GROMACS .gro file of C-alpha atoms in nm:
model
  415
    1MET     CA    1   0.001   0.000   0.001
    2PRO     CA    2   0.118   0.357  -0.064
    3SER     CA    3   0.273   0.551   0.221
    4LYS     CA    4   0.034   0.766   0.424
    5GLU     CA    5   0.281   1.053   0.464
    6HIS     CA    6   0.158   1.357   0.281
    7PHE     CA    7   0.389   1.635   0.158
    8ILE     CA    8   0.165   1.940   0.153
    9GLY     CA    9   0.455   2.160   0.040
   10LEU     CA   10   0.504   1.946  -0.269
   11GLU     CA   11   0.132   1.966  -0.353
   12TRP     CA   12   0.150   2.345  -0.352
   13LEU     CA   13   0.482   2.334  -0.539
   14ARG     CA   14   0.348   2.132  -0.829
   15PHE     CA   15   0.043   2.354  -0.856
   16LEU     CA   16   0.259   2.671  -0.856
   17LEU     CA   17   0.502   2.520  -1.107
   18ALA     CA   18   0.211   2.447  -1.343
   19LEU     CA   19   0.075   2.798  -1.290
   20TYR     CA   20   0.414   2.943  -1.377
   21VAL     CA   21   0.416   2.747  -1.703
   22VAL     CA   22   0.073   2.899  -1.780
   23LEU     CA   23   0.221   3.247  -1.727
   24PHE     CA   24   0.523   3.157  -1.940
   25HIS     CA   25   0.308   3.049  -2.236
   26THR     CA   26   0.041   3.319  -2.225
   27LEU     CA   27   0.161   3.642  -2.069
   28HIS     CA   28   0.372   3.735  -2.374
   29ALA     CA   29   0.046   3.789  -2.569
   30TYR     CA   30  -0.009   4.113  -2.375
   31ALA     CA   31   0.159   4.447  -2.442
   32ILE     CA   32   0.334   4.511  -2.109
   33ASP     CA   33   0.636   4.715  -2.219
   34GLU     CA   34   0.603   4.934  -1.914
   35ALA     CA   35   0.635   4.624  -1.695
   36PHE     CA   36   0.908   4.444  -1.889
   37TRP     CA   37   1.037   4.298  -1.562
   38LEU     CA   38   0.719   4.089  -1.544
   39THR     CA   39   0.794   3.934  -1.881
   40GLU     CA   40   1.149   3.858  -1.774
   41LEU     CA   41   1.045   3.701  -1.442
   42THR     CA   42   0.791   3.478  -1.615
   43GLY     CA   43   1.019   3.387  -1.908
   44VAL     CA   44   1.201   3.090  -1.755
   45GLY     CA   45   0.943   2.822  -1.818
   46PHE     CA   46   1.201   2.545  -1.843
   47PHE     CA   47   1.295   2.599  -1.477
   48ALA     CA   48   0.937   2.506  -1.377
   49THR     CA   49   0.916   2.209  -1.614
   50SER     CA   50   1.249   2.063  -1.500
   51SER     CA   51   1.152   2.113  -1.135
   52PHE     CA   52   0.827   1.929  -1.209
   53PHE     CA   53   1.018   1.631  -1.353
   54VAL     CA   54   1.243   1.624  -1.042
   55LEU     CA   55   0.932   1.643  -0.823
   56SER     CA   56   0.770   1.356  -1.016
   57GLY     CA   57   1.067   1.129  -0.945
   58PHE     CA   58   1.068   1.226  -0.578
   59LEU     CA   59   0.695   1.158  -0.527
   60LEU     CA   60   0.686   0.831  -0.720
   61ALA     CA   61   0.982   0.699  -0.519
   62HIS     CA   62   0.798   0.798  -0.203
   63VAL     CA   63   0.476   0.623  -0.304
   64TYR     CA   64   0.601   0.317  -0.491
   65CYS     CA   65   0.942   0.223  -0.345
   66ARG     CA   66   1.004   0.058  -0.012
   67ASN     CA   67   1.333  -0.085   0.113
   68GLY     CA   68   1.475  -0.072  -0.238
   69GLU     CA   69   1.188  -0.265  -0.392
   70MET     CA   70   0.868  -0.179  -0.577
   71ARG     CA   71   0.561  -0.184  -0.352
   72GLU     CA   72   0.358  -0.352  -0.629
   73PRO     CA   73   0.426  -0.531  -0.958
   74ALA     CA   74   0.555  -0.324  -1.246
   75ARG     CA   75   0.249  -0.411  -1.455
   76SER     CA   76   0.016  -0.269  -1.193
   77PHE     CA   77   0.227   0.045  -1.153
   78LEU     CA   78   0.239   0.109  -1.528
   79GLY     CA   79  -0.133   0.040  -1.566
   80LYS     CA   80  -0.218   0.299  -1.301
   81ARG     CA   81   0.022   0.555  -1.447
   82LEU     CA   82  -0.122   0.502  -1.796
   83ALA     CA   83  -0.476   0.529  -1.662
   84ASN     CA   84  -0.376   0.864  -1.509
   85LEU     CA   85  -0.205   1.008  -1.818
   86TYR     CA   86  -0.390   0.879  -2.119
   87PRO     CA   87  -0.745   1.011  -2.050
   88LEU     CA   88  -0.596   1.359  -1.991
   89HIS     CA   89  -0.389   1.329  -2.307
   90LEU     CA   90  -0.689   1.237  -2.522
   91CYS     CA   91  -0.903   1.507  -2.359
   92SER     CA   92  -0.638   1.769  -2.445
   93LEU     CA   93  -0.608   1.647  -2.804
   94LEU     CA   94  -0.986   1.658  -2.853
   95LEU     CA   95  -1.015   2.005  -2.699
   96THR     CA   96  -0.728   2.135  -2.916
   97ALA     CA   97  -0.884   1.999  -3.235
   98ILE     CA   98  -1.220   2.163  -3.150
   99VAL     CA   99  -1.056   2.495  -3.062
  100LEU     CA  100  -0.845   2.503  -3.380
  101ALA     CA  101  -1.154   2.429  -3.590
  102ILE     CA  102  -1.342   2.715  -3.422
  103ILE     CA  103  -1.075   2.981  -3.461
  104ALA     CA  104  -1.007   2.875  -3.818
  105LYS     CA  105  -1.374   2.950  -3.892
  106LEU     CA  106  -1.354   3.282  -3.708
  107GLY     CA  107  -1.045   3.383  -3.909
  108ILE     CA  108  -0.932   3.666  -3.683
  109PRO     CA  109  -0.606   3.808  -3.828
  110PRO     CA  110  -0.313   3.800  -3.828
  111ASP     CA  111  -0.250   3.436  -3.732
  112ASP     CA  112  -0.584   3.258  -3.708
  113ALA     CA  113  -0.605   3.201  -4.081
  114LYS     CA  114  -0.317   2.954  -4.028
  115ALA     CA  115  -0.503   2.769  -3.751
  116SER     CA  116  -0.479   2.401  -3.842
  117LEU     CA  117  -0.356   2.074  -3.703
  118ARG     CA  118  -0.104   2.086  -3.991
  119TYR     CA  119   0.060   2.411  -3.884
  120VAL     CA  120   0.394   2.380  -3.698
  121VAL     CA  121   0.704   2.589  -3.631
  122TYR     CA  122   1.052   2.437  -3.648
  123ASP     CA  123   1.258   2.442  -3.326
  124THR     CA  124   1.584   2.633  -3.353
  125ASN     CA  125   1.797   2.878  -3.159
  126GLU     CA  126   2.002   2.980  -3.460
  127GLN     CA  127   2.041   3.346  -3.536
  128LEU     CA  128   1.838   3.382  -3.855
  129THR     CA  129   1.990   3.708  -3.981
  130GLY     CA  130   1.751   3.874  -4.220
  131ALA     CA  131   1.504   3.586  -4.198
  132SER     CA  132   1.153   3.608  -4.060
  133ARG     CA  133   0.945   3.366  -3.859
  134ASP     CA  134   0.790   3.259  -4.191
  135ALA     CA  135   1.111   3.070  -4.270
  136LEU     CA  136   1.042   2.839  -3.974
  137GLU     CA  137   0.669   2.790  -4.040
  138HIS     CA  138   0.559   2.465  -4.201
  139PHE     CA  139   0.232   2.297  -4.296
  140MET     CA  140   0.258   1.919  -4.265
  141ASN     CA  141   0.164   1.712  -4.565
  142ASP     CA  142  -0.064   1.407  -4.535
  143ARG     CA  143   0.222   1.169  -4.451
  144GLU     CA  144   0.363   1.398  -4.183
  145LEU     CA  145   0.019   1.454  -4.037
  146ALA     CA  146  -0.051   1.080  -4.020
  147LEU     CA  147   0.290   1.010  -3.862
  148ASN     CA  148   0.252   1.278  -3.598
  149PHE     CA  149  -0.103   1.171  -3.523
  150ALA     CA  150   0.027   0.820  -3.458
  151LEU     CA  151   0.300   0.962  -3.232
  152GLN     CA  152   0.040   1.155  -3.038
  153LEU     CA  153  -0.190   0.854  -3.014
  154PHE     CA  154   0.087   0.649  -2.852
  155MET     CA  155   0.226   0.943  -2.648
  156LEU     CA  156   0.553   0.940  -2.840
  157GLN     CA  157   0.541   1.297  -2.972
  158ALA     CA  158   0.836   1.416  -2.757
  159TRP     CA  159   1.063   1.197  -2.972
  160ASN     CA  160   1.005   1.430  -3.270
  161PRO     CA  161   1.291   1.684  -3.247
  162LEU     CA  162   1.185   1.897  -3.545
  163TYR     CA  163   0.869   2.067  -3.420
  164LEU     CA  164   0.582   2.045  -3.171
  165THR     CA  165   0.245   1.934  -3.303
  166PHE     CA  166  -0.121   2.004  -3.219
  167ASN     CA  167  -0.104   2.123  -2.854
  168PRO     CA  168   0.267   2.199  -2.790
  169PRO     CA  169   0.274   2.148  -2.407
  170LEU     CA  170   0.166   1.788  -2.460
  171TRP     CA  171   0.532   1.696  -2.510
  172SER     CA  172   0.560   1.691  -2.129
  173ILE     CA  173   0.302   1.411  -2.112
  174SER     CA  174   0.504   1.209  -2.363
  175THR     CA  175   0.821   1.262  -2.163
  176LEU     CA  176   0.653   1.167  -1.838
  177PHE     CA  177   0.523   0.851  -2.003
  178PHE     CA  178   0.881   0.746  -2.084
  179PHE     CA  179   0.987   0.826  -1.727
  180TYR     CA  180   0.709   0.604  -1.596
  181LEU     CA  181   0.818   0.319  -1.824
  182SER     CA  182   1.171   0.343  -1.687
  183PHE     CA  183   1.066   0.371  -1.322
  184PRO     CA  184   1.016   0.000  -1.231
  185LEU     CA  185   1.350  -0.087  -1.387
  186LEU     CA  186   1.565   0.198  -1.252
  187ALA     CA  187   1.402   0.327  -0.931
  188PRO     CA  188   1.465   0.021  -0.708
  189ARG     CA  189   1.828   0.010  -0.817
  190LEU     CA  190   1.876   0.379  -0.747
  191MET     CA  191   1.715   0.346  -0.406
  192ARG     CA  192   1.953   0.063  -0.315
  193LEU     CA  193   2.264   0.264  -0.410
  194ARG     CA  194   2.508   0.370  -0.138
  195HIS     CA  195   2.655   0.722  -0.144
  196LYS     CA  196   2.351   0.866  -0.321
  197GLY     CA  197   2.494   1.217  -0.293
  198TRP     CA  198   2.790   1.125  -0.511
  199TRP     CA  199   2.562   0.952  -0.757
  200LEU     CA  200   2.359   1.274  -0.779
  201VAL     CA  201   2.676   1.464  -0.861
  202ALA     CA  202   2.769   1.212  -1.129
  203LEU     CA  203   2.416   1.227  -1.275
  204GLY     CA  204   2.433   1.607  -1.287
  205LEU     CA  205   2.765   1.601  -1.472
  206LEU     CA  206   2.629   1.339  -1.715
  207TYR     CA  207   2.328   1.561  -1.781
  208LEU     CA  208   2.555   1.846  -1.887
  209LEU     CA  209   2.735   1.647  -2.156
  210PRO     CA  210   2.477   1.691  -2.440
  211PRO     CA  211   2.452   2.070  -2.408
  212LEU     CA  212   2.830   2.097  -2.384
  213TRP     CA  213   2.856   1.895  -2.707
  214VAL     CA  214   2.601   2.122  -2.881
  215ILE     CA  215   2.785   2.434  -2.761
  216HIS     CA  216   3.122   2.297  -2.868
  217TYR     CA  217   3.000   2.239  -3.222
  218GLU     CA  218   2.771   2.546  -3.220
  219ALA     CA  219   2.487   2.322  -3.330
  220TYR     CA  220   2.213   2.560  -3.222
  221GLY     CA  221   1.969   2.473  -3.498
  222ILE     CA  222   1.751   2.183  -3.609
  223PRO     CA  223   1.728   1.912  -3.471
  224TYR     CA  224   1.954   1.982  -3.171
  225THR     CA  225   1.733   2.243  -3.011
  226GLY     CA  226   1.439   2.002  -3.011
  227LEU     CA  227   1.654   1.717  -2.884
  228LEU     CA  228   1.771   1.912  -2.582
  229HIS     CA  229   1.428   2.062  -2.525
  230ARG     CA  230   1.219   1.747  -2.490
  231MET     CA  231   1.392   1.423  -2.592
  232PRO     CA  232   1.286   1.191  -2.308
  233LEU     CA  233   1.619   1.007  -2.290
  234LEU     CA  234   1.811   1.337  -2.260
  235ARG     CA  235   1.570   1.470  -1.993
  236LEU     CA  236   1.572   1.144  -1.793
  237PRO     CA  237   1.849   1.262  -1.553
  238GLU     CA  238   1.601   1.514  -1.398
  239PHE     CA  239   1.357   1.238  -1.313
  240LEU     CA  240   1.627   1.005  -1.185
  241ALA     CA  241   1.772   1.287  -0.975
  242GLY     CA  242   1.436   1.321  -0.806
  243ILE     CA  243   1.441   0.951  -0.716
  244LEU     CA  244   1.790   0.981  -0.569
  245LEU     CA  245   1.689   1.294  -0.383
  246TYR     CA  246   1.405   1.109  -0.217
  247GLY     CA  247   1.649   0.835  -0.116
  248LEU     CA  248   1.871   1.094   0.053
  249PHE     CA  249   1.567   1.265   0.209
  250ARG     CA  250   1.440   0.937   0.352
  251GLN     CA  251   1.782   0.843   0.492
  252MET     CA  252   1.815   1.171   0.672
  253ARG     CA  253   1.460   1.158   0.809
  254ASN     CA  254   1.500   0.799   0.928
  255SER     CA  255   1.819   0.896   1.111
  256GLY     CA  256   1.648   1.193   1.276
  257GLN     CA  257   1.850   1.453   1.088
  258GLU     CA  258   1.664   1.771   0.991
  259PRO     CA  259   1.824   2.076   0.830
  260ARG     CA  260   1.852   2.366   1.073
  261PRO     CA  261   1.669   2.692   1.002
  262TRP     CA  262   1.980   2.870   0.880
  263THR     CA  263   2.050   2.582   0.640
  264ARG     CA  264   1.701   2.615   0.499
  265LEU     CA  265   1.750   2.989   0.458
  266LEU     CA  266   2.075   2.930   0.274
  267LEU     CA  267   1.908   2.678   0.040
  268ALA     CA  268   1.618   2.919  -0.025
  269GLY     CA  269   1.865   3.195  -0.101
  270PHE     CA  270   2.053   2.963  -0.335
  271VAL     CA  271   1.733   2.883  -0.530
  272LEU     CA  272   1.640   3.250  -0.559
  273ALA     CA  273   1.991   3.348  -0.662
  274CYS     CA  274   1.998   3.078  -0.933
  275PHE     CA  275   1.663   3.192  -1.066
  276ALA     CA  276   1.769   3.557  -1.075
  277ALA     CA  277   2.098   3.467  -1.241
  278THR     CA  278   1.909   3.268  -1.505
  279VAL     CA  279   1.689   3.567  -1.590
  280TRP     CA  280   2.002   3.777  -1.634
  281LEU     CA  281   2.217   3.520  -1.819
  282LEU     CA  282   1.947   3.447  -2.076
  283LYS     CA  283   1.995   3.800  -2.210
  284GLY     CA  284   2.355   3.713  -2.301
  285GLU     CA  285   2.523   3.455  -2.516
  286ARG     CA  286   2.312   3.180  -2.672
  287PHE     CA  287   2.507   2.900  -2.505
  288TRP     CA  288   2.366   2.997  -2.164
  289TYR     CA  289   2.019   2.881  -2.272
  290PHE     CA  290   2.139   2.527  -2.341
  291LEU     CA  291   2.342   2.501  -2.020
  292LEU     CA  292   2.067   2.641  -1.803
  293HIS     CA  293   1.798   2.436  -1.974
  294ASN     CA  294   1.986   2.105  -1.944
  295GLY     CA  295   2.168   2.061  -1.620
  296LEU     CA  296   2.316   2.379  -1.478
  297LEU     CA  297   2.003   2.454  -1.274
  298LEU     CA  298   1.953   2.101  -1.149
  299PRO     CA  299   2.110   2.166  -0.806
  300SER     CA  300   1.873   2.456  -0.744
  301GLN     CA  301   1.575   2.247  -0.856
  302LEU     CA  302   1.677   1.971  -0.620
  303ALA     CA  303   1.707   2.225  -0.339
  304LEU     CA  304   1.362   2.364  -0.417
  305VAL     CA  305   1.196   2.019  -0.398
  306TRP     CA  306   1.385   1.938  -0.080
  307LEU     CA  307   1.279   2.259   0.088
  308CYS     CA  308   0.913   2.214   0.000
  309ALA     CA  309   0.919   1.855   0.118
  310LEU     CA  310   1.027   1.982   0.462
  311ILE     CA  311   0.712   2.191   0.506
  312ALA     CA  312   0.502   2.042   0.786
  313THR     CA  313   0.135   1.966   0.729
  314PRO     CA  314  -0.075   2.224   0.919
  315ASP     CA  315  -0.374   2.140   1.139
  316ASN     CA  316  -0.613   2.291   0.888
  317ASP     CA  317  -0.831   2.044   0.703
  318ALA     CA  318  -0.948   2.297   0.444
  319LEU     CA  319  -0.589   2.394   0.356
  320VAL     CA  320  -0.483   2.031   0.326
  321ARG     CA  321  -0.788   1.949   0.115
  322TRP     CA  322  -0.724   2.238  -0.126
  323SER     CA  323  -0.355   2.157  -0.150
  324ARG     CA  324  -0.451   1.810  -0.276
  325ARG     CA  325  -0.714   1.944  -0.516
  326LEU     CA  326  -0.485   2.204  -0.669
  327GLY     CA  327  -0.187   1.973  -0.671
  328ALA     CA  328  -0.389   1.713  -0.859
  329ALA     CA  329  -0.491   1.980  -1.114
  330ALA     CA  330  -0.125   2.050  -1.203
  331LEU     CA  331  -0.110   1.815  -1.502
  332PRO     CA  332  -0.443   1.944  -1.647
  333LEU     CA  333  -0.300   2.297  -1.610
  334PHE     CA  334   0.010   2.195  -1.804
  335VAL     CA  335  -0.179   2.053  -2.101
  336LEU     CA  336  -0.514   2.241  -2.115
  337HIS     CA  337  -0.414   2.602  -2.063
  338VAL     CA  338  -0.318   2.672  -2.428
  339PRO     CA  339  -0.653   2.582  -2.589
  340ILE     CA  340  -0.836   2.758  -2.302
  341PHE     CA  341  -0.626   3.071  -2.363
  342ILE     CA  342  -0.692   3.065  -2.736
  343LEU     CA  343  -1.067   3.063  -2.676
  344PHE     CA  344  -1.045   3.325  -2.401
  345SER     CA  345  -0.829   3.569  -2.596
  346ARG     CA  346  -1.039   3.542  -2.912
  347SER     CA  347  -1.356   3.591  -2.710
  348GLU     CA  348  -1.210   3.902  -2.550
  349LYS     CA  349  -1.120   4.049  -2.889
  350LEU     CA  350  -1.458   3.971  -3.039
  351LEU     CA  351  -1.648   4.113  -2.744
  352GLY     CA  352  -1.451   4.435  -2.782
  353VAL     CA  353  -1.595   4.495  -3.130
  354ALA     CA  354  -1.922   4.301  -3.118
  355THR     CA  355  -2.216   4.484  -3.278
  356THR     CA  356  -2.518   4.380  -3.477
  357GLY     CA  357  -2.318   4.473  -3.786
  358CYS     CA  358  -2.099   4.170  -3.734
  359LEU     CA  359  -2.383   3.954  -3.857
  360GLU     CA  360  -2.385   4.141  -4.185
  361ASP     CA  361  -2.012   4.191  -4.244
  362TRP     CA  362  -1.820   3.926  -4.051
  363ALA     CA  363  -1.496   3.981  -4.242
  364ARG     CA  364  -1.486   4.345  -4.132
  365CYS     CA  365  -1.573   4.251  -3.776
  366ALA     CA  366  -1.296   3.988  -3.766
  367GLN     CA  367  -1.049   4.244  -3.903
  368ARG     CA  368  -1.138   4.490  -3.628
  369ALA     CA  369  -1.112   4.215  -3.366
  370GLY     CA  370  -0.764   4.134  -3.491
  371GLU     CA  371  -0.663   4.496  -3.433
  372GLN     CA  372  -0.775   4.482  -3.069
  373ALA     CA  373  -0.500   4.453  -2.805
  374LEU     CA  374  -0.562   4.215  -2.517
  375GLY     CA  375  -0.624   4.391  -2.187
  376LEU     CA  376  -0.402   4.286  -1.898
  377GLY     CA  377  -0.690   4.366  -1.664
  378PHE     CA  378  -0.873   4.058  -1.788
  379TYR     CA  379  -0.575   3.828  -1.736
  380PRO     CA  380  -0.660   3.740  -1.372
  381LEU     CA  381  -1.001   3.631  -1.498
  382TYR     CA  382  -0.832   3.398  -1.745
  383LEU     CA  383  -0.609   3.251  -1.473
  384GLY     CA  384  -0.899   3.198  -1.235
  385LEU     CA  385  -1.116   3.046  -1.506
  386THR     CA  386  -0.837   2.814  -1.616
  387ILE     CA  387  -0.773   2.691  -1.261
  388VAL     CA  388  -1.145   2.624  -1.206
  389LEU     CA  389  -1.182   2.442  -1.535
  390CYS     CA  390  -0.873   2.227  -1.475
  391VAL     CA  391  -0.986   2.135  -1.124
  392MET     CA  392  -1.327   2.036  -1.260
  393ALA     CA  393  -1.173   1.843  -1.551
  394GLN     CA  394  -0.952   1.651  -1.310
  395GLU     CA  395  -1.223   1.569  -1.059
  396ARG     CA  396  -1.522   1.514  -1.286
  397VAL     CA  397  -1.363   1.368  -1.596
  398ILE     CA  398  -1.008   1.240  -1.548
  399VAL     CA  399  -1.048   1.082  -1.204
  400PRO     CA  400  -1.373   0.891  -1.285
  401VAL     CA  401  -1.223   0.761  -1.610
  402ARG     CA  402  -0.900   0.668  -1.432
  403GLU     CA  403  -1.082   0.482  -1.156
  404PHE     CA  404  -1.296   0.298  -1.410
  405LEU     CA  405  -0.986   0.189  -1.604
  406ILE     CA  406  -0.803   0.080  -1.291
  407ARG     CA  407  -1.104  -0.111  -1.160
  408ARG     CA  408  -1.207  -0.278  -1.489
  409VAL     CA  409  -0.873  -0.321  -1.663
  410VAL     CA  410  -0.564  -0.277  -1.441
  411LEU     CA  411  -0.680  -0.463  -1.130
  412ARG     CA  412  -0.855  -0.735  -1.327
  413ASP     CA  413  -0.545  -0.803  -1.538
  414THR     CA  414  -0.316  -0.812  -1.230
  415ALA     CA  415  -0.546  -1.015  -1.009
   0.00000   0.00000   0.00000
């Protein structure tokens, strides 16, 4: 049976990490030149995603590993993980297809005329002197569309290093799926290792090798940007580091060792300093992006998860209950916020110009809507609406489907 210990700090952390990713993907759509600092502070989305992968390894080791062994058969574990991921994945794909069909019909310029499941943008960090974004835009042909649909159907889309398809944030689901497949094989072995601290150091150094290779050869273009961004095998060290971190955490807790307050303050200061340095370094040479994205920030992400795991559960049932509800909504936030934002932003633009004349001259109305700037004052409404919808999707759609699959398929097959 899973451990009863509940890390309330980690529940809040995964919710806040998901919320940060929402800000990272959507806030740039607003004209906030007078508050450029806000754009910079919310422009390090990879810090949140990497921290989430570390957190996933930590929590899964806590729930499913005991004394260096799996608490249950690998088949049962994988069935439960698949039942948790796949309904959400399909829900996101369906919502994305519906949203893209709607905005393609609306045709609000300048970009909605391109709205299609075929439309993609190549991943590159090359300096395209004199070139425009149009040089990176691509419409998939029938063969490419069929291939990428198959990748999405089997949650393998993160293995495509050229471009992101359909709903871009879904690559994180694909990567998590690979992590889950590796967990029964690798987690027990990692938990049985001695000197886990040194293994963490070795893992961190190993993680830095691919970006160092890319920097050495100045291979900043296609497909290397996509490989470093989301290739599951290259991102695996983050997940494995989370497992090792839990092993260290459990050892210290079992021996009665707890970091002193000044140690916690130093760790918190280290995390904040690393985040601030990242914001500053990303303005400089291109190589910083690859180093920071793949490995250089791993120590600060480990420190962040450790600190949040130390937060004691308060004697407040409402706070504990909401921490669980919001924490459980983290994955829906990751993968549903983009289609929700597309609908919200287009609705805001249309409402700003809506008149009875729109029924007679829709093309003119759509043109005027495209000229409307999004108002930052409505952004809190979008955030609140997205959180509510994701909590509802998790509790009223994903959880019932997951429980049905576990009850009727997973448990029956493993009985």
